[in-house]
Structures are given as C-alpha cells and as structure tokens.
Amino acid sequence: MMFLSDGDLQSLVLSLELAGSVTAILLLIGTPIAWWLAHSRAWWKVLVSVTVAMPLVLPPSVLGFYLLIAMGPQGPLGMLTHTLGIAPLPFSFAGLLVASVLYALPFMVQPLQNAFEALGDRPLEVAATLRASPLDAFFTVVLPLTWPAFLTAITLSFAHTVGEFGVVLMIGGNLPGITRVASLQIFDHVEALEYAEANHLALMLLLFSFLVLLLVYARQPARRQDGVS
Amino acid sequence: MMFLSDGDLQSLVLSLELAGSVTAILLLIGTPIAWWLAHSRAWWKVLVSVTVAMPLVLPPSVLGFYLLIAMGPQGPLGMLTHTLGIAPLPFSFAGLLVASVLYALPFMVQPLQNAFEALGDRPLEVAATLRASPLDAFFTVVLPLTWPAFLTAITLSFAHTVGEFGVVLMIGGNLPGITRVASLQIFDHVEALEYAEANHLALMLLLFSFLVLLLVYARQPARRQDGVS
Amino acid sequence: MSDIVARFRLDRSGFQLDVDLVLPGRGVTAFFGTSGSGKTTLLRCIAGLERAPEGLLSVLGEVWQDQSTWLAPYRRPLGYVFQEASLFAHLSVMGNLQYGVKRTKSGQLTHFEHIVDLLGIAHLLQRQPQGLSGGERQRVAIARALLINPKILLMDEPLAALDVQRKQDIFPYLERLRDELAIPVLYVSHDHHEVARLADHLVVMEAGQVISNRPMSVAMAQPDQRFQRDEDIGAIIDGQVGAIDMPWHLARMDFPGGGLWMRDHDLPVGKKVRLLILARDVSLARHPPEQSSIQNSLQGHITAILDDTHPGLALVQVRVGTSLLLARLTKRAATALGLQMGESIWVQVKSVALI
Amino acid sequence: MSDIVARFRLDRSGFQLDVDLVLPGRGVTAFFGTSGSGKTTLLRCIAGLERAPEGLLSVLGEVWQDQSTWLAPYRRPLGYVFQEASLFAHLSVMGNLQYGVKRTKSGQLTHFEHIVDLLGIAHLLQRQPQGLSGGERQRVAIARALLINPKILLMDEPLAALDVQRKQDIFPYLERLRDELAIPVLYVSHDHHEVARLADHLVVMEAGQVISNRPMSVAMAQPDQRFQRDEDIGAIIDGQVGAIDMPWHLARMDFPGGGLWMRDHDLPVGKKVRLLILARDVSLARHPPEQSSIQNSLQGHITAILDDTHPGLALVQVRVGTSLLLARLTKRAATALGLQMGESIWVQVKSVALI
Amino acid sequence: ETMTIAAAADLKFAMDDLIHNFKSTHPNDEIKVVYGSSGNFTTQITQGAPYDVFFSADIGFPRKLAQMKMTASPVIPYAMGRIVLWSATRNASKMSLSSLTDPSITRIAIANPKHAPYGQRAEEALRSAGLWDKVEPKLVYGENIAQTAQFVQTGNAQVGIIALSLAVNPQLASQGGYWLIPDSLHSPMEQAYVITSHGAENPLAHQFVAYMNSTPARAIMTQYGFVLPSVATTK
Ligand SMILES: Nc1ncnc2c1ncn2[C@@H]1O[C@H](COP(=O)(O)OP(=O)(O)OP(=O)(O)O)[C@@H](O)[C@H]1O
Ligand SMILES: Nc1ncnc2c1ncn2[C@@H]1O[C@H](COP(=O)(O)OP(=O)(O)OP(=O)(O)O)[C@@H](O)[C@H]1O
Ligand SMILES: [Mg+2]
Ligand SMILES: [Mg+2]
C-alpha cells in the first residue's frame, strides 16, 4: 500500500475485521429473529419489528453514550460482565462488536423477514415430504431461495458497520490497533485538515468494501422467481 | 410538551419533516432504480447495485465533508446551483435533503429490488391481459403485492434519516430552525452535559418515530405469500 | 381477412417454436399436443407476452405484430386464462373479477351475475384467493377473463383442475360464447373429450411445430393416434332434431342418410345439432337386427377398411347417405363378416353424443 | 392392523373437514369429489402438513398422530405429489430428484434410471424447473416422490397437467407399484378414467365429509352420479387370460360365466386380469346374434332393472355365471324387448378394457 | 437584528451567560449560537457557512481563515486555555500527574491529540512530566473535550485530562474534583475569535465583539475558568 501509513492500514484491517464479524454474528442472531417475525402470529410482533429498528433513530454518538453508561461499571451490562469475570466491554473490540451488532440489527432482520414472508410455507412443506427436517430444509431450501435477501442484508449490515462512526467512537475510545477503525482514522485525518491522507484512506476503504461486496454478489446464483415452480 | 423546550420541539419537527421528505423523495427515485436493477440483464448492474450501497461505507461526517466540498462554491454541485440561479445547498434544508437522500438510497433500493425480483413477471402478465398498462399494473398489482418490502424500505430510510448526524451536521451547520434537527439537538445536549434534556428529547424522538412507523405498519394488509395464487 | 394469421419463430435452449398458421376467425380452435410441444409458448406469442422478433400476427383483420407494428399486450383485446393459477393475491375474488372490468371501455356488468353463477363462484366473492381450492381458483380465473368481453379468448388448459361436473357446467357457456358472440377461442387442452366437444378446428403440435391444422370434422374422420385416444376415434356429423318421443324421453336426430334416436336434451324440433358417433359405438351386420336393444340401424356402403391403432382391430368407413361413419371391429370379425369395399351393410349405432 | 385409520376434524372459515375413515393398507384408494370438497385438506392432514388438534392417524399399524403422539411431517415415511407445481427453483431437475434420495436411509439409486425413463424426463435432468412446461414439471415431481421409496404415496391430482399419452405411460408404473411393492397409494383425482383404471378403493367426498367409502368393484356396480359420468358406468370383473389368437391379435379373457375376446395386450395365458365393461358397451338381445361384428355374446339372467341418469335410459343388471354385468339401453328399447326380471337374455359386449 | 455565533464546545457554559448578559442591553436582537468543533467550523466557513462570529478553541483556525481572506476583523485572543486532571470517582484535587501511574488506574481519557487542541496540550504535559511512555497504554481518546469528560463521568475511565472551563461547571465540579496542570508543562493555548466575512456587514457582530472586551464579559469569562490574556494583542 504505497500511500497508506501503517496506522491507516491497521485501521483498514480492523474495519474489515469488525464489519465481517458483525455481519457473521448478525447472520446468526438476525436470521432466527427474522424467521420468528415472519412466522409468528402474535399481535405484538409489530412492536418487536418496530423496536428492532429503533436504535437507528438515535444519533449514533448518543446511542453510543447510552451504551457506554450501560456497559460502564455502574451499568447493567457492566455489572454483568463484572460478575461473569469478563473484561469490561468499553474500549475493547468486544464492546465494539456488541454495540455494532445492536446498531446494525435492523439491516439484517428486515430484508430477511420480508423474504421469509414472501417465500411462504410451500417450499418447506415440499422439503418435509422429502424427509428434510426443518433445520435441514432451512439450509438446503430456504437459504438458497432467499439468497438475494441475504445478500441485501449482508451488504447493508456490512457497509453500515464499516461506515459507523459515532457509536464506535464512544464505545471504542479510538485505541490504535484495537478500536481505531478506518472510519475513525479518516475522520481524524479530516479534522486534522490532512485531506490527502483522508482521501487516500477513504478511497482504499471504498475499494476494499466494493471488492468484498462484489465478491458476495458474484456468488449470487441465477435469478429466480418463486420458491417453487 | 411539558418537558421539551421550544428549541427541542423545533428540532423534533424539523427531524420528522426531513425524514418524511427524504422518504418521499426516495420512494420517487428509489423505486425506478430498484425496478431497473430487478429487471435489467446488463452485466454491469451488479456494479450499480454495489455503488448504490457505497456511500454507507464512509463515516457520515467524512461523507458530509466531501459533499460539503462538492456543494460549496468551488464544488461541481455548487457551480451547478450557481449557474441555475438556485440558492447554494450547504447550510439549507434543501442541502440536508440532497445529502440524506444520497445517504439513505440503499435502504430504499435494496429491499425493493429484492421484492421486485421475487415477484417475477407473472402478475404483470396477468394484469396486461386484463388491460392494465405497465404503469397501471405497477400501482394496482406490484405495489400492493410488494407492500411489505416498501414497508421495510420506508422504515429503514425513515429511521436512518432521523438518526443521521454526521452528514447532517456537516452540510447543515446546525442552524436553529433551519438545519438543527433533533439528532443534532440531542447531541448538543449530551455534549453540554445536559443529560436530562438529552434523555427527554431522545425519548420523544423515539416515541414519535415509533408512532410514525407503527402507523405505517398498521396499514399493512394481510400477510400474503406469492404474487399470484 | 377475418382470419387469424400467426407466424412465429422463437429459439430457446433445447426448444424451437416454428409455426406458420392460418386459423379460422370464429369458433373454437383446439391446440393439442404432448407436454412440452410448445402450446403455451405459442399462446404467449399471440398474447404478446413472448416477443418473437420476426413474428407476424393479424387477428380478424387487425395487425397486432409485423415488421413495423408491435401492439403491447395490454392493448390487445384478448382474454387469457393461464395454465397455472393466476389470481392476484392481494385482491378478493370480487376484486380479481372487477380488475379487468374496470379497465374495459364497455365496462358494463350486465352479464356479471350470469357468469358468476355459471362458474359457481357466487359464494366465493368475498374470499381471498389463498383460501380457495385449486379448482375454485381456476373457475375465478375463467370468469375474470370472460368478464372483459374480449375479441378473442386464449385458454391454456383452463379446465385441467376442474372436476367433471364443473366441466360439464362450463361447456355450455363456452359453446354459447362460440356460437352467439362469434369470438374466436384458442383452446389448449390435453383432454380429448374436451377437444371433441368444444372444437371446430384442431391444431396438433409436436416439438414446436404444427403437424396438423384442419377442421375438426376432417380430423375426426381420419383417425390420428397423436391426437386421439383410440377409444375416442369417431365421426362428427351435422344434423338437426327431427322428432321427439316425449314418453320415452328420446329425440331423433336426422342427417343426410337417416335418423338416429338418442336421449332427449330438451332441444326443439328443427334445431341444428352436431353429433359425435364414436367408432367403438358402431357395429356392422349383414342383416337388420331384430329384438336387440340396439335401436339405431341404418343401411350404408363400405367406403374404406382402415388399419386401427391395434393390429387386432380395423376401422371401417361406411357412407350412409352423404355422411361418413366409422366402425371399429376386430379384424377377425371383419373377416368373419367377409366385408368388402363397396358392399352394402347394416350399421348399428349404440350411442350418439351431442357436441 | 395393517390398515389406515384416519380421523380428522378441522375448522376453516366457511369450510369444515370432518372425516372418520378406515382405508385398506394396500392398493390404490382414490379420493373423488367436487372442487372444494376437502380432498387436498385431507391429504395434508395425513401428511402432517395440517395439524388437526384432535386427530387420529395410524398407517399400517404405526401411529402417526393421536392424543399423545405427533410425528413431524419429515418423519412420516410418505411420498407426496402436490396439486400445484412444487419443484425447488434453485435446483436443477437432477438436484430436485436427488434431494429426497439423499435423505432416505435406503438411498439406493437402483431404480433411478428406470423411473426417469418411465416419466420421460431423462433429457431434462440438467434443466432448471423454470424452463419446463407444466406437464414436464409435474412429471419431475412424481419421479421425485417415487424415488424416496415411501411406505405410502399421497398424490394430489398428479396427472391433471399431463397429456393422454404421458398418462398412459405412467399408469403401468403406478399399477406395478400397487401390485408389486404393496404400498398403499392415496390418489386424488377429478378424472373418472384415471380412478377407474387405477383404484381398488373409492372414497367420495362432499363438503368436507366422506359420503361413500367402498371397494371400487362395489362402487362401480352401483351407479352413482356423484362419482361417475354417465358414460363411465360399468362393471368391474376379475378374470384371467384364457386363450390367445395370435393371427388376429386377440386374447380371450375368461371369468366365471364365460369368456370375452378383446385386443391382445401381450399377456401370457393364465395371467390374472381385471376387466372394465362399460354399460354403454353392453347390449341385450333375445337371440344369439348371427353375422354381426359383435363377437362377444354371453347368456345370462336379468337380476335388476335400474333407473339411469337420464329419464329415457335404463340400466339392466345381468348375472352371467357369478359375475354381474350392467347394460345401458333406452327405456323404449327395454320395453320393446319386453325385459322382465329373472328372464334369460343374450348379452353382447362390444368392448372390454383391461384395468 | 440577528446574528449567529459559532463557538468551540468548551465555551458552551460561558457563552450562554455572555449572551444573556449582552441581551440585557440589546433586548430586541436575536443571537443564535452553534457549538461544535473548531476544525469543523473552519471547514464550514470556507464553504460559506452563515456564521457571523467564530470563537475558536485554538488561534490557529481563525488565523487560517484570515490567511484565506475570509475574515472581517483581526484575530482577537480572548483566553488562555488550561487543562486539569479530573475524576468522577476519586478526589482528583489530591492527585498529580505522577498519580496516573497508579495501577488501580486502568483508563485515562484525553482528547485526541491529533486534532483536538486540549488533547495536544495533554500530551505535551504528559511528555514534559516524563510519563507519556508509562501511561500511553492506559489512554483512551475522545473526539473532543466533552466526550473525554463523558468517558470519565460514566466511570469507564477513572481519570481524564479536560478543560478547566469544563471542570468548573457545577455538573462536574460536584463529582470528584480537579487538579490544575501547571501551564509550564505545555505550550500556551491561545484561544481567539474573529468576525467572518459573512458577518462583515452585521452591526450586531461588531457590537458583540466590542462587548467581549467589557468588564462584565471579562468577569463572566474568568468565572468559567478562562484565563484572560493580560493584553488584547492584535495580529
Ligand atoms: N423460459 C424458457 N426457457 C427455456 N425453455 C423454455 C422456457 N419456457 C418453455 N421452455 C421450453 O419450451 C418447450 C415448450 O414449452 P411449453 O410450455 O410451450 O409447452 P406446452 O406444450 O405448453 O406443455 P404442457 O402441456 O406441459 O404445458 C418446453 O420444452 C419447455 O421446456
Ligand atoms: N387456508 C385456508 N383458509 C380458509 N379456507 C381454506 C383454506 N384452505 C382451503 N380452504 C377451503 O377448504 C375447502 C377445501 O379445500 P381443498 O383444497 O381441500 O379442496 P379440494 O377438494 O382439494 O378441491 P380441488 O379439487 O379444487 O383441489 C375449500 O372450500 C377451500 O376454499
Ligand atoms: Mg403449457
Ligand atoms: Mg385440491
């Protein structure tokens, strides 16, 4: 990377690591939530649906502030980690993860929920008559058929986490190599009026993200219409 | 609003105005883009798809910085507005609109694109044989059938715009009554250590957004499976 | 000029549609052919849902497609019943029915109740499509297409999901459509019974090509296994109601060459009818029968002895008056009877159907 | 204990399924009934896709559902062919076929090629479902269900979208399945021909209830308009191949009461067969015929004279040996012949079908 | 008349009082204030932001504007910024810089030295005290001085180095206490304001600037912990 400093490079790697982990975690927890939302008939699922989207409404640094309180020594989360003997979450990569996962949750849940609803029950029924357990059917039928929605969910979650700034700053404390992700680094460059460095890093960030997302898209199977035909 | 100051109230109204307008504009321009992406067979549509998501990857205030330069007197957009005799975009509500629309575009486009792809051609074909022109069919068939996706797109765009901070700060200049939206106001409260005020406003913001989104959801028609059955 | 001219060429991986057809501008034209032979694809080309680049299509004197013309599907005054279910999931049954009506200039609903009753869907009007059974859905789809008063009706196996009783109920309406409104119907079907009852004209397709295109009566008299199940080979004869035997609930159908008794269908004397006489229902005898339950005996002359679908069987063509009948019998019986071309013979008709 | 016991009650808006059935544990049981009568719903209950709260279901001695038991659908060793297309859009035809096979313990593919050939889908294996015609899709779906060696096969109008030729091709396999593998098949159909050919047992449904549940031969001998089109009324008789007339391609089917000549089907002498003799193909005469093309004459005694579906027609039940045949004739002819109960009469059979 | 002031965040409390006081003599005029980061304001002013007066936390920014000829007045220093050691959980008034090596202190918050003036002074002070290498692993960085204070206030950092003007605020003064870091340990932090070209024609802007030199204004500034420059130098 001829025109990137070590610090810049480090922040870039950190960003992609964070975005990758957040996306992976979101796939694990967002998918069941979306599934539940798509299939439950509880009247209050609308509330859950809207609640999932709520963190978005707060300015990120304010959300970060509230999270910092919650994760701090007096906060409920902070007490929990203390009791469990886990290292405190603020100013650590783990803290960034938790906060980013919370913040990006709606980007994962909502597209998936729609896709699951649109898919309907028939493909699962067909799979069941072909001896596939529900879990089996999920991986071998639902997943491939709703792949475009997963793609969207992954794209949005990933991109959004890469660009996240306010929450990450508040929780992470901008520690080089630990929580100083590329978005913080670019911001610092801009604030310090180092526009050339900012531009270079921003360009690299865009490029990398572009490549990562393109890679995801390139694995997209042929277009399909419905679950079954 | 017993515990909201005039300034808080003003910012709240401004936020909802901004988010509402952005969502409306996005519906107008995001829908055709999503439609094109869903139906085009051009190989480079993947690139367009990923490009739409790209603004997300930059930290908002950095994106805001670039936009500010572009919209400023020396920037291309600024020169354009100057030539057209339009008031300069930065530090105006119009500028906020443009920037927020750009930033929230992927939240509108991606869910819609998925839904259009999943819907397939059959419902449009049926509508055509029943004398509906493509536009007619779009409004009377595609729109109602992809309503859940529109809902998601609206939710995400709206919530995201309400919570936007970095871009809005940079482009808007935090001018009371003009560009000081609730997210800026809350941030100012937090920065000024006025936590009670921050909490109140944040609560109101959440409440309002919750109500707006709930209203949108409440109009959701009965769950459906496929476009045609 | 009031015909339908259709010329399409369409390339698909592993399939090529290549047709050049002139179809009558009125009556029911049936498209028959094995699964995958291109019937649906052809109908889609006609509806404009598939765009064959060098295609030519003119319907009743109006050009819908040629080198310079392309009428968008929604501008083509046609009704289309799709092979699979195609009800809008977001509209009730009523909403589905009204969708097209609202968009039709002559959007009058005078025959609304009639069609709804006919298809037995009056009790479903407020229901959502998802809750309907397969047959219920298809009945709604048919009603929806009929309600827009199309100039031509395209039906892609519309009755495949219906039970026998419903089919019987719908037939008369389709027949009346053909006879009274004089709009042409292009009708894809796998069911030879349906085709025999409904069609005036028959197009047989195979592997994307038209292998036969002729009037139904001609097609029927020249047995063709690709189209007919062997039980379904028979002759079609035009005639009229000649007499009615009220106490016995019978009616005599007269045609050039004689009269045949069949069960009464409440048709007035003089009414023109079309009869289907299956070869399997016709037997031959040297002498007029006595004291047999077979009542319909006619005298005719053998005009041809044809091979049948099975090596043990023969089809004998007999001219009765000016009409040609077909009789199926075993070759052994034909030999035992010593049948010869030109000979005089008694024809016994066991059963006659109106079509 | 090797029967199928099914008791379900399910409430839907405007529809209620309420059945209590004991079905034979082998052979094909046909479900017949008008559109919307609940056939699909019943099959779904059996497959566990619909959960009827107080239901009871035991299949061949295994309880799949009762108060305390609920076997998840994927644990029920059944094959299901859905009424509508149901191929996985993300898998090729091959992928669809292998999906179930991979999940079956005895996942051997020995009969893979056989089934693929039988359904005429060998050339489609690499294709995607979207590009298939309606009939092609359904053939793949049938093959997919057959390939998993189910203990019971549920088929919901599997052939509705197939053309006659394909239906004919599939029948023998379904029959062999029934005869050789002895797995029960529950078969929903609108098509009386299909039912008559395939079924050993017949369940007729109406408005969510079972209105008739009996062996096919019983059902056939007691004409019922709800189930039979009037052309399809006839008798089913068990017999065996008695003689073969090679030069004339004929075979004689013997049964208690006599023998009937029909076209040869390459069956060996002594082979047990089941015959369908339609009432419309049977005529009655006072005297044995001479010099008629009708070769099959038998002597019998009139055991009943029944009303038919049309007031002008009568059905006459005749005992030949120990078998009961049905003859349809006009009431006028019946009267002209002076038919009386118990009288001796000559039966002429125009046509016999193997089922 | 109306005018808009862009003010560095550390002025928040003082500025509210100043405007209140100023308005007693200008009851019909409207004054809007925007608080934020000085760097941001500089960028925005170069792009035509409608700010009439700009109070910067660091004299470098208004000077830059002056160079670009975007100012309508001289760059006028109004205070010398001071930094303090502050804690919400301990009595920081009994601490000194060397206490930072205490192993019970695991996190120390400072503003980002890369672009925040207070952060730069904090780093200088730590380096001068010879403590930088020892405490650097414990440092967490706030984007500005207010965020730095929040790290401490929420208890996530035990100690922080923040602006004196913040530490004297009753909100923070009620918790823990502060220890003034000797200004010998860091370079002077000159704070200055300027009338922008946007405010050139605004009489109110000139009146407010004049007011800043008045006795009541200087009293308010002192009260909020700003050390006034002895002489108003002009550059
Ligand atoms: N989109 C497509 N891409 C590729 N091949 C296609 C496509 N649509 C149809 N085909 C092929 O074209 C051929 C004709 O299909 P079509 O649906 O017209 O047949 P059909 O005569 O209507 O058959 P069926 O009676 O089974 O409905 C089939 O072999 C089918 O596989
Ligand atoms: N999910 C549902 N909600 C409400 N009603 C339903 C639902 N599914 C089916 N029904 C109703 O139950 C009745 C029986 O439907 P079912 O599909 O079992 O009929 P069927 O006998 O299979 O008809 P067909 O021959 O047309 O397929 C119909 O009246 C249908 O409208
Ligand atoms: Mg077809
Ligand atoms: Mg059904």
Short mmCIF file of C-alpha atoms in Angstrom, two decimals, chain C residues 152-316:
data_model
loop_
_atom_site.label_atom_id
_atom_site.label_comp_id
_atom_site.label_asym_id
_atom_site.label_seq_id
_atom_site.Cartn_x
_atom_site.Cartn_y
_atom_site.Cartn_z
CA ILE C 152 -60.52 -13.36 -28.78
CA LEU C 153 -60.17 -15.74 -25.90
CA LEU C 154 -56.97 -17.65 -25.19
CA MET C 155 -57.35 -20.52 -22.78
CA ASP C 156 -54.41 -22.62 -21.66
CA GLU C 157 -55.83 -25.84 -20.25
CA PRO C 158 -58.38 -23.92 -18.27
CA LEU C 159 -60.31 -26.95 -17.10
CA ALA C 160 -57.44 -29.21 -16.13
CA ALA C 161 -58.11 -28.64 -12.44
CA LEU C 162 -61.89 -28.87 -12.60
CA ASP C 163 -64.00 -31.86 -11.77
CA VAL C 164 -66.22 -33.49 -14.32
CA GLN C 165 -69.37 -31.86 -13.08
CA ARG C 166 -67.88 -28.36 -13.23
CA LYS C 167 -66.53 -29.05 -16.69
CA GLN C 168 -69.98 -30.05 -17.83
CA ASP C 169 -71.39 -26.87 -16.35
CA ILE C 170 -68.91 -24.65 -18.12
CA PHE C 171 -69.11 -26.27 -21.52
CA PRO C 172 -72.48 -24.87 -22.50
CA TYR C 173 -71.28 -21.36 -21.79
CA LEU C 174 -68.15 -21.83 -23.85
CA GLU C 175 -70.29 -23.23 -26.64
CA ARG C 176 -72.65 -20.30 -26.47
CA LEU C 177 -69.71 -17.93 -26.50
CA ARG C 178 -68.57 -19.58 -29.69
CA ASP C 179 -71.98 -19.65 -31.31
CA GLU C 180 -73.54 -16.39 -30.21
CA LEU C 181 -70.72 -13.95 -29.70
CA ALA C 182 -68.79 -15.31 -32.63
CA ILE C 183 -65.50 -14.57 -30.92
CA PRO C 184 -62.73 -17.00 -31.69
CA VAL C 185 -61.39 -19.11 -28.86
CA LEU C 186 -57.92 -20.62 -28.89
CA TYR C 187 -58.08 -23.52 -26.55
CA VAL C 188 -55.16 -25.59 -25.33
CA SER C 189 -56.10 -28.93 -23.89
CA HIS C 190 -54.75 -32.35 -23.12
CA ASP C 191 -58.20 -33.78 -22.87
CA HIS C 192 -59.56 -35.30 -26.00
CA HIS C 193 -63.09 -35.21 -24.65
CA GLU C 194 -62.88 -31.51 -24.14
CA VAL C 195 -61.45 -31.00 -27.57
CA ALA C 196 -64.03 -33.19 -29.26
CA ARG C 197 -66.85 -31.39 -27.56
CA LEU C 198 -65.65 -27.87 -27.97
CA ALA C 199 -63.50 -27.51 -31.02
CA ASP C 200 -64.41 -26.63 -34.58
CA HIS C 201 -60.85 -26.67 -35.63
CA LEU C 202 -57.87 -28.65 -34.48
CA VAL C 203 -54.18 -27.83 -34.44
CA VAL C 204 -51.85 -30.62 -33.39
CA MET C 205 -48.37 -29.60 -32.28
CA GLU C 206 -45.18 -31.54 -31.77
CA ALA C 207 -41.74 -30.29 -30.79
CA GLY C 208 -42.58 -26.69 -31.53
CA GLN C 209 -44.10 -27.38 -34.92
CA VAL C 210 -47.61 -27.65 -36.22
CA ILE C 211 -48.10 -31.12 -37.61
CA SER C 212 -51.78 -30.83 -38.42
CA ASN C 213 -54.17 -27.93 -38.85
CA ARG C 214 -57.65 -28.75 -40.07
CA PRO C 215 -61.33 -28.61 -39.29
CA MET C 216 -62.43 -30.88 -36.51
CA SER C 217 -64.77 -32.95 -38.67
CA VAL C 218 -61.96 -33.73 -41.07
CA ALA C 219 -59.60 -34.53 -38.23
CA MET C 220 -62.14 -36.85 -36.68
CA ALA C 221 -62.81 -38.87 -39.79
CA GLN C 222 -59.14 -39.55 -40.31
CA PRO C 223 -58.03 -41.22 -37.16
CA ASP C 224 -54.73 -39.96 -35.85
CA GLN C 225 -53.19 -41.51 -32.80
CA ARG C 226 -51.19 -38.44 -31.96
CA PHE C 227 -54.41 -36.69 -31.24
CA GLN C 228 -56.97 -39.29 -30.37
CA ARG C 229 -57.01 -41.94 -27.74
CA ASP C 230 -58.16 -44.99 -29.55
CA GLU C 231 -61.45 -45.08 -27.64
CA ASP C 232 -62.13 -41.61 -28.92
CA ILE C 233 -61.96 -42.21 -32.64
CA GLY C 234 -65.27 -41.46 -34.28
CA ALA C 235 -67.17 -39.38 -36.80
CA ILE C 236 -68.69 -35.94 -36.49
CA ILE C 237 -71.94 -35.36 -38.36
CA ASP C 238 -74.13 -32.27 -38.70
CA GLY C 239 -77.85 -32.72 -38.43
CA GLN C 240 -80.97 -31.43 -36.77
CA VAL C 241 -83.63 -32.53 -34.34
CA GLY C 242 -86.18 -34.42 -36.43
CA ALA C 243 -88.65 -35.73 -33.88
CA ILE C 244 -89.23 -36.06 -30.18
CA ASP C 245 -90.63 -39.06 -28.38
CA MET C 246 -91.90 -37.47 -25.19
CA PRO C 247 -92.97 -40.53 -23.19
CA TRP C 248 -89.62 -42.27 -23.71
CA HIS C 249 -87.55 -39.09 -23.35
CA LEU C 250 -85.93 -39.66 -26.69
CA ALA C 251 -85.17 -37.44 -29.65
CA ARG C 252 -84.44 -38.36 -33.25
CA MET C 253 -81.55 -36.62 -34.90
CA ASP C 254 -81.87 -36.50 -38.66
CA PHE C 255 -78.96 -36.17 -41.02
CA PRO C 256 -78.47 -36.83 -44.72
CA GLY C 257 -78.71 -40.59 -44.71
CA GLY C 258 -81.11 -41.30 -41.92
CA GLY C 259 -82.08 -40.64 -38.36
CA LEU C 260 -80.69 -41.74 -35.01
CA TRP C 261 -82.50 -41.91 -31.70
CA MET C 262 -80.75 -40.60 -28.66
CA ARG C 263 -81.71 -39.36 -25.26
CA ASP C 264 -83.68 -36.15 -25.26
CA HIS C 265 -81.82 -32.92 -24.46
CA ASP C 266 -84.86 -30.60 -24.45
CA LEU C 267 -83.99 -29.23 -27.86
CA PRO C 268 -86.82 -28.10 -30.14
CA VAL C 269 -87.54 -29.87 -33.39
CA GLY C 270 -85.61 -28.28 -36.24
CA LYS C 271 -82.69 -27.23 -34.02
CA LYS C 272 -79.34 -27.79 -35.72
CA VAL C 273 -77.01 -30.09 -33.86
CA ARG C 274 -73.61 -31.66 -34.21
CA LEU C 275 -73.27 -35.34 -33.38
CA LEU C 276 -70.31 -37.40 -32.32
CA ILE C 277 -70.55 -41.06 -33.19
CA LEU C 278 -67.62 -42.97 -31.76
CA ALA C 279 -66.26 -45.82 -33.83
CA ARG C 280 -66.41 -48.05 -30.78
CA ASP C 281 -70.17 -47.46 -30.58
CA VAL C 282 -70.81 -48.58 -34.14
CA SER C 283 -71.17 -52.19 -35.13
CA LEU C 284 -71.82 -53.74 -38.51
CA ALA C 285 -74.22 -56.52 -39.52
CA ARG C 286 -75.28 -58.23 -42.70
CA HIS C 287 -78.95 -58.03 -41.77
CA PRO C 288 -81.15 -55.56 -39.98
CA PRO C 289 -81.35 -56.59 -36.33
CA GLU C 290 -84.44 -57.96 -34.67
CA GLN C 291 -85.18 -57.86 -30.99
CA SER C 292 -81.91 -56.32 -29.96
CA SER C 293 -81.60 -53.44 -27.56
CA ILE C 294 -79.75 -51.62 -30.30
CA GLN C 295 -82.39 -49.47 -31.91
CA ASN C 296 -80.43 -47.37 -34.31
CA SER C 297 -79.92 -49.27 -37.55
CA LEU C 298 -79.02 -47.63 -40.83
CA GLN C 299 -78.08 -49.03 -44.18
CA GLY C 300 -74.90 -47.85 -45.92
CA HIS C 301 -71.98 -48.80 -48.12
CA ILE C 302 -68.45 -49.62 -47.10
CA THR C 303 -66.10 -46.98 -48.48
CA ALA C 304 -62.85 -47.93 -46.77
CA ILE C 305 -61.32 -50.50 -44.45
CA LEU C 306 -58.51 -48.90 -42.47
CA ASP C 307 -55.89 -50.13 -40.03
CA ASP C 308 -56.62 -49.19 -36.47
CA THR C 309 -54.35 -48.41 -33.57
CA HIS C 310 -54.05 -52.05 -32.58
CA PRO C 311 -53.09 -54.80 -35.00
CA GLY C 312 -56.12 -56.82 -33.98
CA LEU C 313 -58.55 -54.04 -34.88
CA ALA C 314 -59.88 -52.50 -38.06
CA LEU C 315 -61.74 -49.27 -38.76
CA VAL C 316 -64.43 -49.48 -41.40
#
